[in-house]
Every structure is written in structure tokens, then in C-alpha cells.
Short mmCIF file of C-alpha atoms and ligand atoms in Angstrom, two decimals:
data_model
loop_
_atom_site.label_atom_id
_atom_site.label_comp_id
_atom_site.label_asym_id
_atom_site.label_seq_id
_atom_site.Cartn_x
_atom_site.Cartn_y
_atom_site.Cartn_z
CA MET A 1 -200.60 -51.55 -209.63
CA ALA A 2 -197.53 -50.34 -207.75
CA TYR A 3 -197.59 -46.82 -206.37
CA ALA A 4 -195.01 -44.77 -208.28
CA ASP A 5 -194.09 -42.65 -205.28
CA LEU A 6 -195.41 -40.98 -202.14
CA ARG A 7 -197.55 -38.54 -204.16
CA ASP A 8 -199.26 -41.31 -206.09
CA TYR A 9 -200.11 -43.01 -202.78
CA LEU A 10 -201.41 -39.76 -201.23
CA ALA A 11 -203.71 -39.33 -204.24
CA THR A 12 -205.12 -42.84 -203.64
CA LEU A 13 -205.67 -42.09 -199.94
CA ASP A 14 -207.45 -38.90 -200.98
CA ARG A 15 -209.74 -40.77 -203.38
CA SER A 16 -210.47 -43.35 -200.66
CA ARG A 17 -211.41 -40.51 -198.25
CA LYS A 18 -208.50 -41.49 -195.99
CA LEU A 19 -206.54 -38.24 -196.27
CA PHE A 20 -207.26 -34.89 -194.68
CA ARG A 21 -205.42 -31.73 -195.70
CA VAL A 22 -204.99 -29.22 -192.89
CA GLN A 23 -205.02 -25.80 -194.58
CA ALA A 24 -204.50 -23.69 -191.47
CA GLU A 25 -200.92 -22.59 -190.87
CA VAL A 26 -199.27 -24.68 -188.13
CA GLU A 27 -196.02 -24.45 -186.19
CA ARG A 28 -193.68 -27.40 -186.43
CA ASP A 29 -192.16 -27.07 -182.96
CA TRP A 30 -195.42 -27.98 -181.12
CA GLU A 31 -198.58 -27.78 -183.19
CA ILE A 32 -198.21 -30.68 -185.63
CA ALA A 33 -197.70 -33.06 -182.68
CA ALA A 34 -200.67 -31.69 -180.74
CA VAL A 35 -203.10 -31.67 -183.69
CA THR A 36 -202.12 -35.23 -184.62
CA ARG A 37 -202.53 -36.33 -180.99
CA ARG A 38 -206.09 -34.99 -180.96
CA VAL A 39 -206.88 -36.68 -184.28
CA PHE A 40 -205.72 -40.05 -182.88
CA GLN A 41 -207.56 -39.52 -179.57
CA ARG A 42 -210.82 -38.22 -180.96
CA ILE A 43 -211.46 -39.90 -184.31
CA PRO A 44 -212.21 -43.62 -184.01
CA GLU A 45 -209.76 -45.80 -185.89
CA ARG A 46 -212.09 -46.88 -188.70
CA ASP A 47 -212.76 -43.20 -189.63
CA ARG A 48 -209.28 -41.82 -188.96
CA PRO A 49 -207.50 -40.21 -191.95
CA GLY A 50 -203.82 -39.65 -192.66
CA LEU A 51 -202.89 -35.97 -192.54
CA VAL A 52 -201.09 -33.45 -194.72
CA PHE A 53 -200.19 -30.12 -193.17
CA ASP A 54 -199.99 -27.92 -196.26
CA HIS A 55 -198.82 -24.76 -194.53
CA VAL A 56 -196.03 -25.13 -192.01
CA LYS A 57 -194.88 -21.78 -190.62
CA GLY A 58 -191.45 -20.78 -191.80
CA SER A 59 -191.23 -23.54 -194.43
CA ASP A 60 -192.59 -24.15 -197.90
CA ILE A 61 -192.39 -27.92 -197.39
CA PRO A 62 -195.69 -29.67 -196.46
CA VAL A 63 -195.60 -32.33 -193.73
CA THR A 64 -197.50 -35.61 -193.95
CA VAL A 65 -198.11 -37.91 -190.97
CA GLY A 66 -200.24 -40.96 -190.17
CA ILE A 67 -200.43 -42.06 -193.80
CA LEU A 68 -199.17 -45.63 -193.26
CA GLY A 69 -200.95 -46.39 -190.00
CA ALA A 70 -203.91 -44.09 -189.30
CA SER A 71 -205.91 -47.35 -189.20
CA ARG A 72 -205.55 -50.93 -190.38
CA GLU A 73 -207.67 -49.99 -193.40
CA VAL A 74 -205.04 -47.37 -194.29
CA TYR A 75 -202.26 -49.94 -193.74
CA ALA A 76 -204.06 -52.29 -196.16
CA LEU A 77 -204.34 -49.47 -198.74
CA ALA A 78 -200.56 -49.01 -198.47
CA LEU A 79 -200.17 -52.70 -199.39
CA GLU A 80 -202.96 -52.54 -202.00
CA CYS A 81 -204.80 -55.44 -200.39
CA ARG A 82 -207.67 -56.24 -198.05
CA VAL A 83 -207.07 -56.28 -194.29
CA ASP A 84 -207.40 -60.08 -194.18
CA GLU A 85 -204.74 -60.44 -196.89
CA ILE A 86 -202.02 -58.50 -195.02
CA ALA A 87 -200.27 -61.56 -193.50
CA ASP A 88 -200.18 -63.37 -196.86
CA ARG A 89 -198.73 -60.29 -198.56
CA TRP A 90 -195.88 -60.16 -196.08
CA ALA A 91 -195.19 -63.90 -196.27
CA GLU A 92 -195.20 -63.89 -200.06
CA ALA A 93 -192.90 -60.86 -200.29
CA GLN A 94 -190.31 -62.36 -197.95
CA ASP A 95 -190.40 -65.70 -199.78
CA ASN A 96 -190.06 -64.11 -203.23
CA PRO A 97 -188.14 -60.84 -202.97
CA LEU A 98 -187.89 -58.80 -206.17
CA GLU A 99 -184.58 -57.01 -206.76
CA PRO A 100 -184.62 -53.22 -207.27
CA GLU A 101 -183.80 -51.84 -210.71
CA LEU A 102 -180.92 -49.36 -211.11
CA VAL A 103 -181.89 -46.34 -213.23
CA ALA A 104 -179.68 -43.45 -214.42
CA SER A 105 -181.54 -40.68 -212.64
CA GLY A 106 -184.85 -39.75 -211.08
CA PRO A 107 -186.87 -36.98 -209.43
CA VAL A 108 -184.88 -37.26 -206.17
CA LYS A 109 -181.99 -35.62 -208.06
CA GLU A 110 -184.01 -32.53 -209.05
CA HIS A 111 -182.07 -30.64 -206.37
CA VAL A 112 -178.59 -31.67 -205.24
CA LEU A 113 -177.10 -29.87 -202.24
CA LEU A 114 -173.50 -30.83 -201.52
CA SER A 115 -171.37 -30.30 -198.38
CA ASP A 116 -172.14 -26.88 -196.84
CA GLN A 117 -175.19 -26.36 -199.05
CA ALA A 118 -176.80 -29.26 -197.15
CA ASP A 119 -178.63 -28.12 -194.02
CA VAL A 120 -180.95 -30.49 -192.14
CA THR A 121 -182.21 -27.62 -189.97
CA ALA A 122 -183.92 -26.24 -193.08
CA LEU A 123 -186.31 -29.22 -193.08
CA PRO A 124 -189.68 -28.85 -191.26
CA VAL A 125 -188.74 -31.28 -188.49
CA SER A 126 -191.19 -31.39 -185.57
CA THR A 127 -190.69 -31.70 -181.85
CA TRP A 128 -192.97 -34.53 -180.74
CA THR A 129 -193.01 -34.47 -176.94
CA VAL A 130 -192.50 -30.79 -176.26
CA GLY A 131 -190.54 -29.95 -173.14
CA GLN A 132 -189.17 -33.50 -172.83
CA ASP A 133 -187.67 -34.60 -176.18
CA ALA A 134 -184.04 -33.59 -176.60
CA GLY A 135 -185.02 -31.61 -179.72
CA PRO A 136 -186.60 -32.14 -183.13
CA PHE A 137 -186.46 -35.72 -184.48
CA LEU A 138 -186.99 -37.35 -187.86
CA THR A 139 -189.53 -40.07 -187.04
CA ALA A 140 -189.83 -41.77 -190.44
CA PRO A 141 -186.25 -42.11 -191.66
CA CYS A 142 -185.50 -45.21 -193.77
CA VAL A 143 -181.77 -45.57 -193.19
CA VAL A 144 -179.87 -47.41 -195.94
CA SER A 145 -176.45 -48.98 -195.27
CA GLU A 146 -174.37 -51.99 -196.36
CA ASP A 147 -172.52 -54.83 -194.71
CA PRO A 148 -168.86 -54.03 -195.55
CA GLU A 149 -167.98 -57.74 -195.90
CA THR A 150 -170.91 -59.12 -197.86
CA GLY A 151 -172.27 -55.96 -199.49
CA GLU A 152 -175.75 -56.89 -198.28
CA ARG A 153 -178.02 -53.89 -197.97
CA ASN A 154 -180.20 -52.98 -194.99
CA VAL A 155 -182.96 -50.43 -194.59
CA GLY A 156 -184.20 -49.67 -191.07
CA THR A 157 -186.12 -46.97 -189.22
CA TYR A 158 -184.10 -45.63 -186.30
CA ARG A 159 -184.90 -42.24 -184.84
CA ILE A 160 -182.71 -39.35 -185.96
CA GLN A 161 -182.06 -36.34 -183.72
CA ILE A 162 -181.39 -33.03 -185.44
CA LYS A 163 -178.28 -31.50 -183.87
CA GLU A 164 -176.53 -29.13 -186.29
CA PRO A 165 -176.96 -28.24 -189.98
CA ARG A 166 -174.63 -31.12 -190.90
CA LYS A 167 -174.80 -33.34 -187.82
CA VAL A 168 -177.56 -35.69 -186.60
CA GLY A 169 -177.75 -38.39 -183.92
CA ILE A 170 -179.05 -41.90 -184.66
CA GLN A 171 -180.38 -44.33 -182.07
CA LEU A 172 -180.32 -48.11 -182.55
CA SER A 173 -182.18 -49.55 -179.56
CA ASN A 174 -180.00 -52.66 -179.34
CA PRO A 175 -177.37 -54.73 -181.18
CA THR A 176 -180.04 -56.86 -182.88
CA ARG A 177 -180.70 -53.92 -185.21
CA ASP A 178 -179.20 -54.85 -188.57
CA MET A 179 -177.35 -51.56 -189.07
CA TRP A 180 -175.52 -52.15 -185.78
CA THR A 181 -173.62 -55.03 -187.41
CA HIS A 182 -172.54 -52.76 -190.30
CA ILE A 183 -171.24 -50.11 -187.88
CA ARG A 184 -169.43 -52.67 -185.72
CA LYS A 185 -167.71 -54.35 -188.69
CA ASN A 186 -166.57 -50.96 -190.06
CA GLU A 187 -165.33 -49.73 -186.70
CA GLU A 188 -163.20 -52.88 -186.28
CA HIS A 189 -161.24 -51.57 -189.30
CA GLY A 190 -161.31 -47.92 -188.17
CA ARG A 191 -163.87 -46.97 -190.80
CA GLY A 192 -167.10 -44.98 -190.70
CA THR A 193 -170.35 -46.36 -192.13
CA ARG A 194 -171.79 -44.69 -195.21
CA CYS A 195 -175.55 -44.24 -194.99
CA ALA A 196 -178.47 -42.59 -196.75
CA ILE A 197 -181.62 -41.45 -194.93
CA VAL A 198 -184.67 -41.75 -197.18
CA LEU A 199 -187.63 -39.54 -196.24
CA GLY A 200 -190.89 -40.04 -198.14
CA ALA A 201 -191.10 -42.83 -200.71
CA ASP A 202 -193.74 -45.23 -201.90
CA PRO A 203 -195.48 -46.78 -198.88
CA THR A 204 -193.85 -50.21 -199.12
CA ILE A 205 -190.48 -48.62 -198.28
CA GLY A 206 -191.66 -47.25 -194.93
CA LEU A 207 -193.43 -50.49 -194.06
CA THR A 208 -190.43 -52.73 -194.83
CA SER A 209 -188.10 -50.31 -193.04
CA VAL A 210 -189.98 -50.75 -189.73
CA ALA A 211 -190.52 -54.50 -190.22
CA ARG A 212 -188.24 -57.16 -188.77
CA ILE A 213 -186.79 -58.74 -191.87
CA ALA A 214 -184.06 -61.37 -191.65
CA TYR A 215 -180.47 -60.06 -191.73
CA GLY A 216 -179.20 -60.12 -195.29
CA LEU A 217 -182.67 -60.03 -196.85
CA ASP A 218 -182.88 -56.71 -198.70
CA GLU A 219 -185.80 -54.52 -197.58
CA PHE A 220 -185.90 -52.90 -201.06
CA ALA A 221 -186.39 -56.35 -202.62
CA VAL A 222 -189.15 -57.26 -200.14
CA ALA A 223 -190.73 -53.87 -200.94
CA GLY A 224 -190.42 -54.71 -204.64
CA ARG A 225 -192.54 -57.83 -204.23
CA LEU A 226 -195.00 -56.05 -201.93
CA ARG A 227 -195.54 -53.34 -204.54
CA GLY A 228 -195.52 -55.87 -207.38
CA ALA A 229 -192.77 -54.20 -209.44
CA PRO A 230 -189.01 -53.71 -208.99
CA LEU A 231 -188.22 -50.50 -207.10
CA PRO A 232 -186.37 -48.01 -209.34
CA VAL A 233 -183.22 -46.88 -207.51
CA VAL A 234 -180.45 -44.36 -208.19
CA LYS A 235 -176.91 -44.05 -206.89
CA CYS A 236 -176.13 -41.57 -204.12
CA GLU A 237 -174.00 -38.49 -204.83
CA THR A 238 -171.38 -39.21 -202.16
CA SER A 239 -171.37 -43.03 -202.00
CA ASP A 240 -172.35 -46.13 -203.97
CA LEU A 241 -175.47 -46.69 -201.89
CA LEU A 242 -178.75 -46.93 -203.81
CA VAL A 243 -181.92 -45.03 -202.90
CA PRO A 244 -185.45 -44.90 -204.37
CA ALA A 245 -185.33 -42.76 -207.53
CA SER A 246 -188.56 -40.96 -206.68
CA ALA A 247 -187.97 -40.42 -202.95
CA GLU A 248 -188.97 -36.98 -201.72
CA ILE A 249 -185.79 -36.26 -199.75
CA VAL A 250 -182.50 -38.16 -199.20
CA ILE A 251 -179.88 -37.17 -196.63
CA GLU A 252 -176.46 -38.71 -197.38
CA GLY A 253 -173.77 -39.07 -194.76
CA GLU A 254 -171.55 -41.25 -192.62
CA VAL A 255 -171.81 -42.74 -189.14
CA MET A 256 -168.51 -41.46 -187.80
CA CYS A 257 -166.11 -44.14 -186.61
CA GLY A 258 -165.84 -44.39 -182.82
CA VAL A 259 -167.87 -41.21 -182.18
CA ARG A 260 -170.62 -41.34 -179.54
CA GLU A 261 -172.58 -38.35 -178.25
CA PRO A 262 -175.55 -37.83 -175.93
CA GLU A 263 -178.84 -38.67 -177.66
CA GLY A 264 -182.46 -38.47 -176.47
CA PRO A 265 -184.59 -38.59 -174.46
CA PHE A 266 -187.50 -39.16 -176.86
CA GLY A 267 -191.17 -40.01 -176.22
CA GLU A 268 -191.62 -43.74 -176.87
CA TYR A 269 -194.41 -45.98 -178.20
CA THR A 270 -195.14 -47.28 -174.69
CA GLY A 271 -196.45 -43.83 -173.73
CA TYR A 272 -193.40 -43.02 -171.59
CA MET A 273 -190.20 -41.11 -172.28
CA SER A 274 -187.25 -43.29 -173.25
CA ASP A 275 -183.93 -43.09 -171.51
CA SER A 276 -181.05 -41.11 -172.99
CA GLY A 277 -177.41 -41.96 -173.39
CA ASP A 278 -174.44 -41.95 -175.73
CA SER A 279 -175.24 -42.94 -179.29
CA PHE A 280 -173.93 -42.91 -182.88
CA VAL A 281 -173.51 -39.65 -184.82
CA ILE A 282 -173.94 -39.05 -188.57
CA ARG A 283 -172.01 -36.36 -190.46
CA VAL A 284 -174.22 -35.05 -193.26
CA ASP A 285 -172.48 -34.81 -196.66
CA ALA A 286 -175.36 -34.06 -199.03
CA ILE A 287 -179.10 -33.63 -199.36
CA THR A 288 -180.95 -34.38 -202.59
CA HIS A 289 -184.66 -33.74 -203.02
CA ARG A 290 -187.52 -33.41 -205.47
CA ASP A 291 -189.08 -30.17 -206.60
CA LYS A 292 -191.52 -29.06 -203.91
CA PRO A 293 -190.71 -32.01 -201.64
CA ILE A 294 -193.13 -33.46 -199.09
CA PHE A 295 -191.76 -34.30 -195.64
CA HIS A 296 -192.89 -37.61 -194.09
CA ASP A 297 -193.30 -38.42 -190.36
CA PHE A 298 -194.56 -41.42 -188.37
CA PHE A 299 -196.78 -40.59 -185.41
CA SER A 300 -195.66 -42.50 -182.29
CA GLN A 301 -195.42 -41.77 -178.53
CA MET A 302 -198.46 -42.44 -176.29
CA PRO A 303 -200.88 -44.93 -177.87
CA PRO A 304 -203.17 -44.94 -179.74
CA SER A 305 -200.69 -43.93 -182.41
CA GLU A 306 -199.67 -44.75 -185.93
CA SER A 307 -196.90 -46.80 -184.35
CA SER A 308 -199.34 -48.97 -182.32
CA THR A 309 -201.38 -49.62 -185.47
CA ILE A 310 -198.32 -50.50 -187.57
CA ARG A 311 -196.83 -52.75 -184.90
CA GLY A 312 -200.16 -54.36 -184.00
CA THR A 313 -201.57 -54.91 -187.49
CA GLY A 314 -198.61 -56.77 -188.93
CA ARG A 315 -198.16 -58.87 -185.81
CA GLU A 316 -201.78 -59.81 -185.22
CA MET A 317 -202.13 -60.93 -188.81
CA ALA A 318 -199.03 -63.12 -188.49
CA ILE A 319 -200.33 -64.71 -185.27
CA TYR A 320 -203.83 -65.18 -186.72
CA LYS A 321 -202.34 -66.97 -189.70
CA HIS A 322 -200.16 -69.21 -187.52
CA LEU A 323 -203.04 -70.18 -185.22
CA THR A 324 -205.62 -70.82 -187.94
CA ARG A 325 -203.54 -72.24 -190.80
CA ASP A 326 -200.54 -73.94 -189.21
CA LEU A 327 -202.16 -75.05 -185.95
CA ARG A 328 -205.72 -75.31 -187.33
CA MET A 329 -207.25 -73.78 -184.23
CA PRO A 330 -210.82 -72.43 -184.28
CA VAL A 331 -209.58 -68.86 -183.73
CA THR A 332 -211.84 -66.14 -185.16
CA ASP A 333 -209.87 -62.94 -184.45
CA VAL A 334 -206.62 -61.74 -182.87
CA HIS A 335 -205.95 -58.18 -181.72
CA PHE A 336 -203.09 -56.30 -180.06
CA LEU A 337 -204.83 -53.70 -177.90
CA HIS A 338 -203.69 -50.17 -178.64
CA ALA A 339 -203.18 -49.47 -174.94
CA GLY A 340 -200.29 -51.94 -175.07
CA GLY A 341 -198.71 -50.12 -178.01
CA GLY A 342 -199.51 -53.00 -180.38
CA ALA A 343 -197.06 -55.17 -178.40
CA ALA A 344 -197.85 -55.81 -174.73
CA PHE A 345 -201.53 -56.87 -174.68
CA LEU A 346 -203.03 -59.51 -176.96
CA ALA A 347 -206.66 -60.67 -177.14
CA ILE A 348 -207.64 -63.84 -179.00
CA ALA A 349 -211.22 -64.84 -179.85
CA MET A 350 -212.00 -68.51 -180.49
CA ARG A 351 -214.84 -70.99 -180.68
CA LYS A 352 -213.09 -73.50 -178.43
CA LYS A 353 -213.74 -77.18 -179.04
CA PHE A 354 -212.56 -78.35 -175.59
CA ASP A 355 -211.35 -76.95 -172.28
CA GLY A 356 -207.63 -76.33 -172.34
CA GLN A 357 -207.62 -75.29 -175.99
CA PRO A 358 -207.39 -71.57 -175.03
CA LEU A 359 -204.06 -72.32 -173.33
CA ALA A 360 -202.85 -73.98 -176.52
CA ALA A 361 -203.81 -70.83 -178.44
CA MET A 362 -201.74 -68.72 -176.02
CA TRP A 363 -198.70 -70.93 -176.50
CA GLY A 364 -199.19 -70.72 -180.25
CA ALA A 365 -199.25 -66.91 -180.11
CA TRP A 366 -196.20 -66.72 -177.83
CA SER A 367 -194.23 -68.99 -180.13
CA VAL A 368 -194.56 -66.48 -183.01
CA ASP A 369 -192.69 -63.84 -180.96
CA PRO A 370 -191.94 -64.69 -177.33
CA SER A 371 -191.13 -61.08 -176.43
CA LEU A 372 -194.66 -59.85 -177.17
CA SER A 373 -198.06 -60.37 -175.54
CA LYS A 374 -197.14 -59.84 -171.87
CA PHE A 375 -200.87 -60.08 -171.25
CA THR A 376 -202.68 -62.64 -173.40
CA VAL A 377 -206.41 -63.06 -172.98
CA VAL A 378 -208.51 -65.66 -174.77
CA VAL A 379 -212.26 -65.05 -175.08
CA ASP A 380 -215.20 -66.79 -176.75
CA ASP A 381 -215.97 -65.78 -180.31
CA ASP A 382 -219.06 -63.71 -179.36
CA ILE A 383 -216.71 -61.17 -177.73
CA ASP A 384 -215.33 -58.45 -180.05
CA VAL A 385 -211.61 -58.35 -179.27
CA ARG A 386 -211.34 -54.89 -180.90
CA ASP A 387 -213.69 -53.52 -178.23
CA THR A 388 -211.67 -53.14 -175.02
CA PHE A 389 -214.86 -52.91 -172.95
CA GLN A 390 -216.02 -56.32 -174.12
CA VAL A 391 -212.62 -57.86 -173.39
CA LEU A 392 -212.66 -56.46 -169.85
CA TRP A 393 -216.28 -57.63 -169.41
CA ALA A 394 -215.28 -61.18 -170.32
CA MET A 395 -212.30 -61.00 -167.96
CA SER A 396 -214.58 -59.74 -165.20
CA TRP A 397 -217.17 -62.54 -165.37
CA HIS A 398 -215.64 -65.54 -167.10
CA VAL A 399 -212.48 -65.85 -165.02
CA GLN A 400 -211.69 -67.54 -161.73
CA PRO A 401 -208.12 -66.31 -161.26
CA GLN A 402 -206.81 -69.35 -159.44
CA ARG A 403 -208.08 -71.66 -162.16
CA ASP A 404 -207.78 -69.50 -165.27
CA VAL A 405 -204.67 -67.33 -164.89
CA GLN A 406 -201.18 -68.64 -165.72
CA ILE A 407 -197.93 -66.83 -165.02
CA ILE A 408 -195.08 -67.84 -167.31
CA GLN A 409 -191.59 -67.09 -166.02
CA GLN A 410 -188.31 -66.27 -167.76
CA THR A 411 -189.60 -64.97 -171.09
CA PRO A 412 -187.98 -62.26 -173.22
CA PRO A 413 -189.29 -58.78 -172.28
CA VAL A 414 -191.54 -56.54 -174.36
CA PRO A 415 -189.16 -54.00 -175.98
CA LEU A 416 -188.72 -50.82 -173.90
CA ASP A 417 -191.13 -52.02 -171.18
CA PRO A 418 -190.59 -49.39 -168.45
CA SER A 419 -191.87 -51.75 -165.72
CA LEU A 420 -188.64 -53.77 -165.94
CA ALA A 421 -186.34 -51.30 -164.23
CA PRO A 422 -185.90 -47.63 -163.30
CA ALA A 423 -185.13 -45.48 -166.33
CA ASP A 424 -181.46 -44.96 -165.40
CA MET A 425 -180.91 -48.73 -165.47
CA ALA A 426 -183.04 -49.50 -168.51
CA ARG A 427 -180.23 -49.84 -171.06
CA ALA A 428 -178.25 -52.27 -168.94
CA VAL A 429 -181.35 -54.27 -168.17
CA ARG A 430 -182.33 -54.56 -171.81
CA ARG A 431 -179.13 -56.42 -172.52
CA GLY A 432 -180.02 -59.46 -170.53
CA GLN A 433 -182.93 -59.44 -168.15
CA LEU A 434 -185.79 -61.82 -168.68
CA ALA A 435 -189.40 -61.02 -167.90
CA SER A 436 -192.68 -62.85 -167.39
CA LYS A 437 -196.16 -63.13 -168.87
CA VAL A 438 -199.76 -63.65 -167.88
CA GLY A 439 -202.14 -65.85 -169.82
CA ILE A 440 -205.82 -65.50 -168.98
CA ASP A 441 -208.45 -67.96 -170.17
CA ALA A 442 -211.56 -65.74 -170.25
CA THR A 443 -213.71 -68.21 -172.16
CA ARG A 444 -216.81 -69.61 -170.42
CA LYS A 445 -216.08 -72.99 -168.80
CA HIS A 446 -219.69 -74.02 -168.23
CA ALA A 447 -223.17 -73.08 -169.46
CA TYR A 448 -223.98 -69.46 -168.59
CA PRO A 449 -227.35 -67.84 -167.93
CA ALA A 450 -228.80 -65.54 -170.61
CA ARG A 451 -227.43 -61.98 -170.83
CA SER A 452 -229.45 -59.37 -168.95
CA VAL A 453 -230.22 -57.02 -171.86
CA PRO A 454 -233.49 -56.05 -173.61
CA PRO A 455 -234.52 -58.24 -176.55
CA ARG A 456 -232.57 -57.28 -179.68
CA GLU A 457 -235.75 -56.31 -181.57
CA HIS A 458 -236.57 -53.76 -178.89
CA LEU A 459 -233.16 -52.10 -179.18
CA GLU A 460 -233.40 -52.07 -182.98
CA GLU A 461 -236.85 -50.50 -182.79
CA VAL A 462 -235.51 -47.80 -180.47
CA ASP A 463 -232.67 -47.13 -182.91
CA ARG A 464 -235.22 -46.60 -185.69
CA ARG A 465 -237.25 -44.23 -183.49
CA TRP A 466 -234.17 -42.55 -181.99
CA GLU A 467 -234.88 -39.00 -183.11
CA ARG A 468 -238.26 -38.87 -181.46
CA TYR A 469 -236.65 -39.15 -178.01
CA GLY A 470 -235.11 -35.73 -178.64
CA LEU A 471 -231.64 -36.54 -177.27
CA ASP A 472 -228.99 -33.94 -178.06
CA PRO A 473 -227.35 -34.62 -181.47
CA ARG A 474 -223.94 -34.45 -179.77
CA TYR A 475 -224.76 -37.72 -178.02
CA LEU A 476 -225.70 -39.23 -181.36
CA ALA A 477 -222.33 -38.27 -182.79
CA SER A 478 -220.48 -39.89 -179.91
CA MET A 479 -222.66 -43.01 -180.21
CA ALA A 480 -221.80 -43.35 -183.87
CA GLY A 481 -218.19 -43.80 -182.83
CA ALA A 482 -219.00 -46.40 -180.19
CA ARG A 483 -219.35 -50.04 -181.10
C1 FMN B 501 -192.43 -45.50 -185.67
C2 FMN B 501 -191.28 -46.42 -185.36
C3 FMN B 501 -190.11 -45.89 -184.80
C4 FMN B 501 -189.02 -46.70 -184.51
N1 FMN B 501 -187.89 -46.14 -183.96
C5 FMN B 501 -186.82 -46.92 -183.68
C6 FMN B 501 -185.62 -46.36 -183.12
O1 FMN B 501 -185.53 -45.17 -182.85
N2 FMN B 501 -184.57 -47.18 -182.89
C7 FMN B 501 -184.62 -48.51 -183.15
O2 FMN B 501 -183.64 -49.20 -182.94
N3 FMN B 501 -185.75 -49.08 -183.66
C8 FMN B 501 -186.84 -48.32 -183.94
N4 FMN B 501 -187.98 -48.88 -184.46
C9 FMN B 501 -187.99 -50.32 -184.73
C10 FMN B 501 -187.23 -50.66 -185.99
O3 FMN B 501 -187.62 -49.83 -187.06
C11 FMN B 501 -187.46 -52.11 -186.37
O4 FMN B 501 -186.95 -52.93 -185.35
C12 FMN B 501 -186.81 -52.51 -187.70
O5 FMN B 501 -186.94 -53.90 -187.82
C13 FMN B 501 -185.36 -52.11 -187.75
O6 FMN B 501 -184.79 -52.51 -188.98
P1 FMN B 501 -183.71 -53.70 -189.02
O7 FMN B 501 -184.48 -54.93 -188.59
O8 FMN B 501 -183.29 -53.74 -190.45
O9 FMN B 501 -182.63 -53.34 -188.08
C14 FMN B 501 -189.09 -48.09 -184.76
C15 FMN B 501 -190.25 -48.62 -185.31
C16 FMN B 501 -191.35 -47.81 -185.61
C17 FMN B 501 -192.61 -48.43 -186.17
MN1 MN B 502 -183.08 -55.39 -191.80
#
């Protein structure tokens, strides 16, 4: 059954033991980022919870982070499905969108702050890469706007820089972002672009907002099908835009016509700082929020992150589906390695039927999105592609580079890949430069000798007797996390 709102979803995460509430008081300008970084570094993905910081110094608003992408199990909970059903859920929702339902009012209107009552600096906004980010940023904004000619709605996640109580910056990485078209069309007529920034809603809103959905296809309608019920929406106070009726917080405003101001830098999903430059500016006209609102963030920057899980999970499921169902290849698993931010590095496991089939699998994966998978490695199905060590082991001993490595020229680049150009040239480069890819066939091409490990029954017997060897329990704990 559809989650009613963010709170309903948090309760489900809690029941599924996928939510941890941090009771200690934390500071928003450095500590939330550092605690979350440690959680993502130290807790293996399958055990990793989403977080709620209940006590943020200087604010009575709790902060939640990691709740859509702490792991792929958490991502599946957000979609109320199993991990292996994720690709089907997305396909079905885009084929059969379900229109939102306009309601008269909702909890998001419990507090209405107009003009000078609205103050974005009162929100518990974190600084994510301290000492390098230009300031605090909203990392999970779902920005609603409309095409002024067709009235088609768009919802997209574009980082928002807090600047003044009633002024924020917004960064659209490139003109392919759907909101860019709305801004351009309005500016051609000397008009600003009305927008509403939704913070904290039922999980399908955040997931559709970061997903690439065709221009003109309404993210709220895709979310409606994902959640299995029309999304209740209410009208904004200062425009005709519609927003989820039970959102935690909505910031209403306008992208000011022709105005550009310095924005960034900001720590990016690649693990490097992004460039900075002139970008769009939003004048804030109102804030509406629920009683005791909860503030929602995505955790990005250096992988592993929530961002690498969200990017990787959706994409690997789409590629797996294409390879197995459309192309009927004997592929057993597909994984975007976290080190590549869920974008740059793809590993495919298959039970190949003939030599050369691994190359066909690579071409199949590249055809789904030619900008991704700068490194694509195909391994036999006895290799666990979610275990980076095993992937590197297969690359070490199953590959003769001259025979097994292909370099493909003139492909679209992985978004924000810092290897393309020095940072000061990155924006210009992004507008046109092509890149290249490596495909590595790391399957065995002939019969191999047996592996040089003890018989399985000996290792299992040692596991059963483990305590008697008296090894420090700390080693046991770290082994439990290892595959
Ligand atoms: C955590 C996270 C942060 C993102 N930040 C930005 C951003 O600052 N600017 C941007 O243009 N895209 C960003 N994206 C990518 C967009 O959300 C994504 O391309 C989405 O499809 C945009 O919506 P649209 O297709 O309706 O334009 C981010 C994605 C994630 C997962
Ligand atoms: Mn869109």
C-alpha cells in the first residue's frame, strides 16, 4: 500500500530495522556530514541503515539522510518491492503514469510563511564538504516547474545553495535538464520561472525527481504509479504550481529572469569538487511546512554514498533487464561499482555460451546509456560482481590485454568525469567533448586448473570451530562484514 508521506515511510524503515535514530546532539555545519560519511564507510551496504538526527543544535527540526539509498534493500523498500523487481517497477510506472489528485488542503499548509516571514536560513541545512563547498546546500530538493507553452510539469533534483533568507542559487548541470527548457522559454519573453522546492515527501517523489524521465512525462504521475495510488497535491500559495499535500516543507519562489550569480563549488558524486560558475538564482516568496517538520537530505560526494547506490541500482537493473529479456543473454548479475559513483565502472557476470559473447554483452550495456560504463568488465558467473576483490582477481588472471581489452573511441562522457579536462575548462568541455571507453573480457577463454584453496569442507569445519582458535572478537566482527 502506498506510503502516505515521509513519516509513514520512516516508520516502515524502522520496523524493517533499516533506520537508526541518532540521539546525540549534532552540529549541522560539519557533524551531520562527518557522521554520515563514517556510517557509509564503516557499515557494509547490506547492514547500512538510513539515519535520523533527532537533535540538531540550534534547531528543533530533525534531519533525515540516507533513507532512499543507504543500500539497494532500502531502495527496494522505498518502492515496496523486491530488489529483483526494481527494473519492472520503473518500466511499468513510465508506461502507465497515474495522474495526481488535487485536494483542497493538506498538512503542508499547517504553517504558511509569506514574503519576509519566509527565511531559508532558519532550516537546518548542512555543509557537506566543509572548507570547500561554497556554503550550506539543500541536497534533496524536488524542484517543481512548468513549461510555459505546454503547461507540462517537471520535477527534478538540482542542488540549491543557501545564500540569503530569501535568496538561493540553483545549479542545472547542463541544458538537457528539463527545467532548463522552462527557464529558457520564459526568459525569451522576459519572464521569470515560478518554482516550488519540495523537501521531504513520500519516497517515490525523491526517486522520480532524480530519475531521467522523458521530457513532458510528469514525475508526479510516474510516482503515482510507483506508489500505486494517485499523489494528493495542493496548490501553492504564490503560484498555480501543485505540490504534494503531505510534504514536510515547500519553498515557493521564482527563478529570476536573466539573473546569474556565482554558484558552487560543491563536492560531487565522483569524489571530487565540482567547478563553480555563474548560475540561476531563485527569489523565495513563501515557505509552507507541516507541524514539527522533518528535513530531508541526500548523501552524495565521495562514494560509497547514497548517490552511488541510487544511481547504480536503477541503472544496473535496467541493463540487467535489457541483456536478459530483450537480448536473451545468459547474464547472471550486473553491478555498477561504488568506486565509480554508480556510473563509471560496470561489471557483468555471465555464463557465456561462446567466445565473443562477452563483447556482445558490453555492447548491449553501452546501448542502454552510452555515457555510462567507462570501464566495463565481463566475468564468468562464479565471480561475485558485488565483491570488488573478486572482480580484480578475475581481471588479474583471466585477461591477456592485447586479446581481451577493447578501447572504444568517440563515446559520450560520464557526467562530471574530472579526467576529461582541468576544472577551469570543465563546463566548456561538457558541452561537446567526446570520450572513450574500455571493455575488458575477463571470462576464462580455455580450461583452467583448479583453484589453490583448501577443500570447502575444511573451511566450513574451521568456521564451526572458530571460537576455539581464540582469535580476537574484533577480527570476527570485521570478518562478518567481508564476503
Ligand atoms: C543526489 C543527487 C544530486 C543531484 N544533483 C544535481 C544537480 O545539482 N544538478 C543537476 O543538474 N542534476 C543533479 N542531479 C541529477 C538530476 O537529478 C537528474 O538528472 C534528474 O533526471 C533531473 O531531472 P530532469 O530529468 O527532470 O531534469 C542529481 C542527482 C542525484 C541523485
Ligand atoms: Mn523531468
